[in-house]
mmCIF file of C-alpha atoms and ligand atoms in Angstrom:
data_model
loop_
_atom_site.group_PDB
_atom_site.id
_atom_site.type_symbol
_atom_site.label_atom_id
_atom_site.label_comp_id
_atom_site.label_asym_id
_atom_site.label_seq_id
_atom_site.Cartn_x
_atom_site.Cartn_y
_atom_site.Cartn_z
ATOM 1 C CA MET A 262 191.499 125.913 110.623
ATOM 2 C CA PRO A 263 189.894 123.211 112.842
ATOM 3 C CA PRO A 264 186.088 122.865 112.743
ATOM 4 C CA ASN A 265 183.755 123.751 115.421
ATOM 5 C CA PHE A 266 185.895 126.951 116.423
ATOM 6 C CA ASP A 267 184.612 130.407 116.534
ATOM 7 C CA ARG A 268 187.027 132.373 114.599
ATOM 8 C CA ASP A 269 185.375 135.811 115.739
ATOM 9 C CA SER A 270 185.351 135.089 119.410
ATOM 10 C CA LEU A 271 189.150 134.105 119.108
ATOM 11 C CA LEU A 272 189.862 137.491 117.066
ATOM 12 C CA ALA A 273 187.708 139.526 119.583
ATOM 13 C CA ALA A 274 189.735 138.107 122.435
ATOM 14 C CA ALA A 275 192.949 139.196 120.711
ATOM 15 C CA LEU A 276 191.821 142.526 120.065
ATOM 16 C CA ALA A 277 190.640 142.918 123.636
ATOM 17 C CA ALA A 278 193.864 141.821 124.969
ATOM 18 C CA ARG A 279 195.592 144.191 122.487
ATOM 19 C CA SER A 280 193.804 147.025 124.496
ATOM 20 C CA ARG A 281 195.645 145.901 127.573
ATOM 21 C CA ALA A 282 199.121 146.245 126.196
ATOM 22 C CA TYR A 283 201.784 148.086 127.977
ATOM 23 C CA ALA A 284 203.928 149.520 125.315
ATOM 24 C CA PRO A 285 204.858 153.114 126.372
ATOM 25 C CA TYR A 286 208.258 153.026 124.502
ATOM 26 C CA SER A 287 207.245 151.480 121.091
ATOM 27 C CA LYS A 288 203.666 152.356 121.223
ATOM 28 C CA PHE A 289 203.221 149.389 119.284
ATOM 29 C CA ALA A 290 200.406 147.468 120.942
ATOM 30 C CA VAL A 291 199.735 143.753 120.293
ATOM 31 C CA GLY A 292 197.257 141.205 121.402
ATOM 32 C CA ALA A 293 197.161 137.342 121.492
ATOM 33 C CA ALA A 294 194.659 134.828 122.095
ATOM 34 C CA LEU A 295 195.218 131.155 122.208
ATOM 35 C CA LEU A 296 192.728 128.519 122.122
ATOM 36 C CA THR A 297 193.364 125.186 123.949
ATOM 37 C CA THR A 298 192.250 121.828 123.057
ATOM 38 C CA THR A 299 189.812 122.179 126.188
ATOM 39 C CA GLY A 300 188.204 125.107 124.494
ATOM 40 C CA GLU A 301 189.514 127.610 126.586
ATOM 41 C CA VAL A 302 191.136 130.767 125.606
ATOM 42 C CA PHE A 303 194.113 132.566 127.062
ATOM 43 C CA THR A 304 195.177 135.987 126.102
ATOM 44 C CA GLY A 305 198.465 138.066 126.403
ATOM 45 C CA CYS A 306 199.699 141.393 125.440
ATOM 46 C CA ASN A 307 203.218 142.929 124.954
ATOM 47 C CA VAL A 308 204.563 143.948 128.078
ATOM 48 C CA GLU A 309 207.427 146.296 127.751
ATOM 49 C CA ASN A 310 210.212 147.600 130.047
ATOM 50 C CA CYS A 311 212.431 150.718 130.440
ATOM 51 C CA SER A 312 215.105 147.983 129.963
ATOM 52 C CA TYR A 313 214.044 147.619 126.560
ATOM 53 C CA GLY A 314 215.278 143.953 125.998
ATOM 54 C CA LEU A 315 213.160 142.660 128.856
ATOM 55 C CA THR A 316 209.908 143.249 126.706
ATOM 56 C CA ILE A 317 207.740 140.279 126.542
ATOM 57 C CA CYS A 318 205.808 139.682 123.222
ATOM 58 C CA ALA A 319 201.969 139.245 123.390
ATOM 59 C CA GLU A 320 202.218 135.670 121.958
ATOM 60 C CA ARG A 321 204.546 134.548 124.636
ATOM 61 C CA THR A 322 202.653 136.050 127.547
ATOM 62 C CA ALA A 323 199.492 134.082 126.202
ATOM 63 C CA ALA A 324 201.559 130.884 126.093
ATOM 64 C CA CYS A 325 202.906 131.506 129.477
ATOM 65 C CA SER A 326 199.457 132.073 130.978
ATOM 66 C CA ALA A 327 198.139 128.906 129.253
ATOM 67 C CA VAL A 328 200.913 126.635 130.347
ATOM 68 C CA ALA A 329 200.871 128.125 133.800
ATOM 69 C CA ALA A 330 197.189 127.103 134.413
ATOM 70 C CA GLY A 331 198.080 123.683 133.068
ATOM 71 C CA ARG A 332 197.330 124.099 129.462
ATOM 72 C CA ARG A 333 199.592 122.703 126.754
ATOM 73 C CA GLU A 334 197.644 121.831 123.771
ATOM 74 C CA PHE A 335 196.679 124.709 121.535
ATOM 75 C CA THR A 336 194.223 124.596 118.642
ATOM 76 C CA ALA A 337 194.716 128.026 117.064
ATOM 77 C CA LEU A 338 196.263 131.578 117.840
ATOM 78 C CA ALA A 339 194.656 134.891 116.897
ATOM 79 C CA LEU A 340 196.912 137.905 116.870
ATOM 80 C CA ALA A 341 195.786 141.455 116.678
ATOM 81 C CA LEU A 342 198.239 144.203 115.742
ATOM 82 C CA SER A 343 198.513 147.291 113.562
ATOM 83 C CA GLY A 344 199.218 146.295 109.841
ATOM 84 C CA GLY A 345 198.549 142.642 110.316
ATOM 85 C CA GLY A 346 201.973 141.439 110.775
ATOM 86 C CA THR A 347 203.216 138.050 111.793
ATOM 87 C CA PRO A 348 205.004 136.580 115.211
ATOM 88 C CA CYS A 349 208.575 137.563 115.563
ATOM 89 C CA GLY A 350 210.980 134.753 115.273
ATOM 90 C CA ALA A 351 211.495 134.309 119.103
ATOM 91 C CA CYS A 352 207.913 133.648 119.296
ATOM 92 C CA ARG A 353 207.440 131.293 116.626
ATOM 93 C CA GLN A 354 210.137 128.922 118.233
ATOM 94 C CA PHE A 355 208.368 129.338 121.724
ATOM 95 C CA LEU A 356 205.001 128.513 120.387
ATOM 96 C CA ALA A 357 206.442 125.674 118.360
ATOM 97 C CA GLU A 358 207.520 123.936 121.479
ATOM 98 C CA PHE A 359 204.097 123.158 122.114
ATOM 99 C CA ALA A 360 202.314 123.197 118.647
ATOM 100 C CA PRO A 361 204.544 123.231 115.717
ATOM 101 C CA LYS A 362 201.735 123.311 113.200
ATOM 102 C CA LEU A 363 199.653 125.877 114.972
ATOM 103 C CA PRO A 364 196.965 127.534 112.695
ATOM 104 C CA ILE A 365 197.307 131.395 113.136
ATOM 105 C CA LEU A 366 194.851 134.102 112.320
ATOM 106 C CA ILE A 367 195.946 137.599 112.223
ATOM 107 C CA ILE A 368 193.744 140.792 112.295
ATOM 108 C CA ASP A 369 194.911 144.089 111.443
ATOM 109 C CA ALA A 370 193.950 146.267 114.264
ATOM 110 C CA ASP A 371 193.728 149.422 112.065
ATOM 111 C CA GLN A 372 191.553 147.838 109.283
ATOM 112 C CA PRO A 373 189.776 144.995 111.091
ATOM 113 C CA SER A 374 188.087 143.536 107.877
ATOM 114 C CA ARG A 375 191.897 142.382 107.019
ATOM 115 C CA ILE A 376 192.127 138.964 108.324
ATOM 116 C CA THR A 377 194.852 136.475 107.321
ATOM 117 C CA GLU A 378 195.487 132.957 107.882
ATOM 118 C CA THR A 379 198.805 131.085 108.202
ATOM 119 C CA THR A 380 200.296 128.526 110.256
ATOM 120 C CA LEU A 381 203.401 128.019 112.381
ATOM 121 C CA GLU A 382 204.446 125.142 110.188
ATOM 122 C CA VAL A 383 204.628 127.889 107.240
ATOM 123 C CA LEU A 384 206.108 130.594 109.398
ATOM 124 C CA LEU A 385 208.922 128.591 110.831
ATOM 125 C CA PRO A 386 210.278 125.632 108.880
ATOM 126 C CA GLY A 387 213.229 124.042 110.154
ATOM 127 C CA ARG A 388 212.452 124.919 114.121
ATOM 128 C CA PHE A 389 215.100 124.259 116.419
ATOM 129 C CA ALA A 390 214.787 120.997 118.241
ATOM 130 C CA LEU A 391 217.098 118.806 120.617
ATOM 131 C CA ASP A 392 216.613 115.851 118.359
ATOM 132 C CA ALA A 393 217.487 117.229 115.004
ATOM 133 C CA ASP A 394 215.686 114.194 113.334
ATOM 134 C CA ARG A 395 212.488 115.410 114.438
HETATM 135 N N1 THU B 286 205.727 142.443 119.618
HETATM 136 C C1 THU B 286 205.059 141.491 120.044
HETATM 137 O O1 THU B 286 204.294 141.571 121.046
HETATM 138 N N2 THU B 286 204.879 140.336 119.295
HETATM 139 C C2 THU B 286 205.709 140.177 118.149
HETATM 140 O O2 THU B 286 205.520 139.011 117.545
HETATM 141 C C3 THU B 286 206.604 141.108 117.747
HETATM 142 C C4 THU B 286 206.804 142.236 118.395
HETATM 143 C C5 THU B 286 205.864 143.644 120.527
HETATM 144 C C6 THU B 286 207.098 143.742 121.287
HETATM 145 C C7 THU B 286 207.190 145.187 121.396
HETATM 146 O O3 THU B 286 206.439 145.418 122.728
HETATM 147 C C8 THU B 286 206.450 145.727 120.340
HETATM 148 O O4 THU B 286 205.799 144.741 119.636
HETATM 149 C C9 THU B 286 207.347 146.458 119.136
HETATM 150 O O5 THU B 286 208.204 145.641 118.653
#
């Protein structure tokens, strides 16, 4: 994890974002908080739809929010969800577009003392790139 960065605040932001999840179908709420190199935090939650496949994950909501605000350089991601699982494959590829080595903190929303750390580099080896040599 990068120095000078407040893990607890980022995890708290992910938990707060999770409380805003719109997940009436799966009932599985997810929150994400993305820290930028400028020190800003952009949050996201999953937003489901009655046409299930249109659902957007929390991680992509957060990334889109940041990019729409003009921020594309990320320092860390915090994720809050029941059971403390890892980002889905689609979100891994989506985040890797901007930060292929992104440090990721994951908090189990049911047991907040359970915090794990990983990186996008570990979770997504061999990401898709237009230039296959990258
Ligand atoms: N979900 C996320 O928000 N992020 C992930 O990385 C995996 C899954 C959401 C999508 C759906 O609303 C719910 O969790 C159950 O799959």
